[in-house]
CSV table of C-alpha atoms in Angstrom, one decimal:
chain,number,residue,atom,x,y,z
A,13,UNK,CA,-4.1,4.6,-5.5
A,14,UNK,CA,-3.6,7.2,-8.4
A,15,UNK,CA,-5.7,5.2,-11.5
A,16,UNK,CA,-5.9,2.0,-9.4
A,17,UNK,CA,-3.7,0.0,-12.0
A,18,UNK,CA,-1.9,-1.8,-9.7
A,19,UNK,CA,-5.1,-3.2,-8.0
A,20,UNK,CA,-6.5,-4.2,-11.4
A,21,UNK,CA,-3.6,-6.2,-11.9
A,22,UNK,CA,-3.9,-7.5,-8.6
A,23,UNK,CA,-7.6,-8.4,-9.2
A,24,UNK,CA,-6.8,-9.6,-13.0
A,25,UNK,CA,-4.5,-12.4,-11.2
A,26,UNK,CA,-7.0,-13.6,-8.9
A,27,UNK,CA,-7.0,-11.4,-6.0
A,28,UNK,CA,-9.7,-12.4,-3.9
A,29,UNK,CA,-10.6,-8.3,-3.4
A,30,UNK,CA,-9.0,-4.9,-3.5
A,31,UNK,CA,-9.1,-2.2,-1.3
A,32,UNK,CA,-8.0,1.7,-3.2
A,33,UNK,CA,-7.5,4.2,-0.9
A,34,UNK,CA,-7.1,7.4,-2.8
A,35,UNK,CA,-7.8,11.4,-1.6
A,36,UNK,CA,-7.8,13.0,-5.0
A,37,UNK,CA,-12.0,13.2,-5.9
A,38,UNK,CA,-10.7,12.8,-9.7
A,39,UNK,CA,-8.6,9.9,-9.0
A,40,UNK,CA,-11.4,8.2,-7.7
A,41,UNK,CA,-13.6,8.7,-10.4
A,42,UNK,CA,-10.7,7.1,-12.9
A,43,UNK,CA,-10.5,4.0,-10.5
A,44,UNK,CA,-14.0,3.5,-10.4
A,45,UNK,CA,-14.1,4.4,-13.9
A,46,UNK,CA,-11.2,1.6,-14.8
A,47,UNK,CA,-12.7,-1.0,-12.2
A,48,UNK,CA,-16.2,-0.6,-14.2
A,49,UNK,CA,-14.3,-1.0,-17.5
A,50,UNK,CA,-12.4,-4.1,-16.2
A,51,UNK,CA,-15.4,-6.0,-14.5
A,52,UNK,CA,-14.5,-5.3,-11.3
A,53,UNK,CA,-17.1,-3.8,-9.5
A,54,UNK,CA,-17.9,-6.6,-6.5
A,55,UNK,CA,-15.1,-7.5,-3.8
A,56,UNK,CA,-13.3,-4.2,-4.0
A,57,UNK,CA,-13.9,-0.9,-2.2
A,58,UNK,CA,-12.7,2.7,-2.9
A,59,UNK,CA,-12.1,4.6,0.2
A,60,UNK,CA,-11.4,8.6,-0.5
A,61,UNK,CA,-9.6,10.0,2.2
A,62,UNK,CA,-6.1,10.8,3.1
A,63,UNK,CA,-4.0,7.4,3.6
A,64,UNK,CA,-3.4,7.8,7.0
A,65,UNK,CA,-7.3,8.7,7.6
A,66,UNK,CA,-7.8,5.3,4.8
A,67,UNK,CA,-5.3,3.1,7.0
A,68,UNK,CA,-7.1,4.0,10.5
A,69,UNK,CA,-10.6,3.2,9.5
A,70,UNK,CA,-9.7,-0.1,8.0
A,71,UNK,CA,-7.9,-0.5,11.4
A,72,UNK,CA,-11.0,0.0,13.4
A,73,UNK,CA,-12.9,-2.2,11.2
A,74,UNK,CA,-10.2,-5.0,11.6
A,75,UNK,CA,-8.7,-5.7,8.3
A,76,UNK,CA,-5.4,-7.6,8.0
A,77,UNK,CA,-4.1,-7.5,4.3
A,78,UNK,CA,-2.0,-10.3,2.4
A,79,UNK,CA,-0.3,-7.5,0.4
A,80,UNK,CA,-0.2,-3.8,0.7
A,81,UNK,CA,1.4,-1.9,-2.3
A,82,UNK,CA,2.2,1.9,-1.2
A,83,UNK,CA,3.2,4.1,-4.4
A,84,UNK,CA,3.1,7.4,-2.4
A,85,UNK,CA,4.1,10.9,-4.5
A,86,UNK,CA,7.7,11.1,-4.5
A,87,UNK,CA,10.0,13.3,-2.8
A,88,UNK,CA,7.3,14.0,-0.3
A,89,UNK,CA,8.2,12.3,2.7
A,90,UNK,CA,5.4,9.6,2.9
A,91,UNK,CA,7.3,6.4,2.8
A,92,UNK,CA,8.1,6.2,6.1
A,93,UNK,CA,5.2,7.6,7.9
A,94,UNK,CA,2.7,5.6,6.2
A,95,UNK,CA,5.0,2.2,6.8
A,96,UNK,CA,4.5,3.1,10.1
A,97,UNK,CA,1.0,3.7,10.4
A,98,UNK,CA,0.6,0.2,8.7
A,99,UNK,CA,3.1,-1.3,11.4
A,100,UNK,CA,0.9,0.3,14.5
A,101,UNK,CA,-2.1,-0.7,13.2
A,102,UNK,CA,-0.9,-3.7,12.6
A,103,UNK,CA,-2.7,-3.9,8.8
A,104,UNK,CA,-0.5,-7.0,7.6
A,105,UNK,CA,-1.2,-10.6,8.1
A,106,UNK,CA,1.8,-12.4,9.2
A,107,UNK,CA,3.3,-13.4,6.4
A,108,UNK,CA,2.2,-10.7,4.2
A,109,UNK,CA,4.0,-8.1,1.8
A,110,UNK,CA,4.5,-4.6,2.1
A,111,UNK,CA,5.5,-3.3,-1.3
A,112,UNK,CA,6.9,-0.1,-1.5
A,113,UNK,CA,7.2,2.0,-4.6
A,114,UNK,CA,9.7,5.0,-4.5
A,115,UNK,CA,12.1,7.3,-6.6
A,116,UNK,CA,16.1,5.8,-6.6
A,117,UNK,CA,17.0,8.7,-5.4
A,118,UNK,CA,15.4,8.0,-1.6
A,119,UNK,CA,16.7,5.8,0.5
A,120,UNK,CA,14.3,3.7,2.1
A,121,UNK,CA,14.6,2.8,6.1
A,122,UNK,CA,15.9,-0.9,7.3
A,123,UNK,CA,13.2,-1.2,9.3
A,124,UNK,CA,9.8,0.5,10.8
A,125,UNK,CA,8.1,-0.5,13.7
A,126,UNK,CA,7.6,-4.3,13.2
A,127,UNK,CA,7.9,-4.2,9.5
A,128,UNK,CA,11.7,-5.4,8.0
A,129,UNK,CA,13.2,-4.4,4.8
A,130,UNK,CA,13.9,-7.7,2.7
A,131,UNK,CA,14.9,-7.0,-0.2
A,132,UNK,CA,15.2,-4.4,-2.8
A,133,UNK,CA,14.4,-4.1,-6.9
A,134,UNK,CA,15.4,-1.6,-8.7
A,135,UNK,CA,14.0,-0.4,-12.5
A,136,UNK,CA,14.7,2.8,-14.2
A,137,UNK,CA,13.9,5.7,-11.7
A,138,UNK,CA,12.1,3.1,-9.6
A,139,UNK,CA,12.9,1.1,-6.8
A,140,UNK,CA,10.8,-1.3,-4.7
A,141,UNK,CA,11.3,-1.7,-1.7
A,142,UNK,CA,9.7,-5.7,0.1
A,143,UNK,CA,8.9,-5.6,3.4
A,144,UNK,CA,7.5,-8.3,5.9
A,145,UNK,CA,6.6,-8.4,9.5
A,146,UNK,CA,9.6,-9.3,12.7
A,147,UNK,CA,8.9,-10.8,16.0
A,148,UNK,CA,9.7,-8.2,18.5
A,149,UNK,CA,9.2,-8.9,21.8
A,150,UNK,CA,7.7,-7.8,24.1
């Protein structure tokens, strides 16, 4: 969740709640720092733990998400494994939003589990990567 920016925004545009999931211990204590600052202190949570750790318990409890923005480090290989752990858990409503923040220089995958790559931005160094759930069957 690095300062939690993105979910600010999210919450600052009438997000109905937030959920930062973010390993780091200082990290944390800038996003609950920033949340504080910005009013935000009801309807969102902070979860500090490794993603894929983050992404199972919210699995167990049940939560489906509208829009999940992933801005893992770069270069480290976590695009794909956490789209998948979001796919298997099945952490996105059906016609949600995966958004996918990543360097230019990686290529992003077509498609993961039941998640589909729709479409593709790119800015600077940046890219974003949309992606939203298929029907396979079964």
């Amino acid at each position: 969740a690095g300062s939690g920016s993105i979910g600010i925004e999210a919450l600052s545009r009438g997000a109905e709640k937030a959920v930062f999931i973010e390993s780091n211990p200082k990290h944390v204590s800038i996003i609950k720092e920033n949340l504080k600052t910005c009013g935000f202190d009801s309807d969102v949570r902070v979860i500090r733990t490794k993603v894929s750790d983050g992404l199972r318990i919210l699995h167990a409890e049940e939560v489906v998400f509208d829009l999940i923005f992933l801005d893992p480090p770069y270069s480290k290989d976590l695009e794909t494994t956490t789209l998948a752990d979001i796919s298997r858990y099945r952490l996105l409503k059906e016609k949600g939003l995966v958004i996918l923040e990543s360097s230019k220089r990686d290529n992003m995958p077509q498609r993961v589990g039941d998640l589909q790559l729709l479409r593709v931005e790119r800015y600077g160094d940046t890219t974003l990567s949309f992606y939203g759930k298929i029907n396979i069957p079964e």
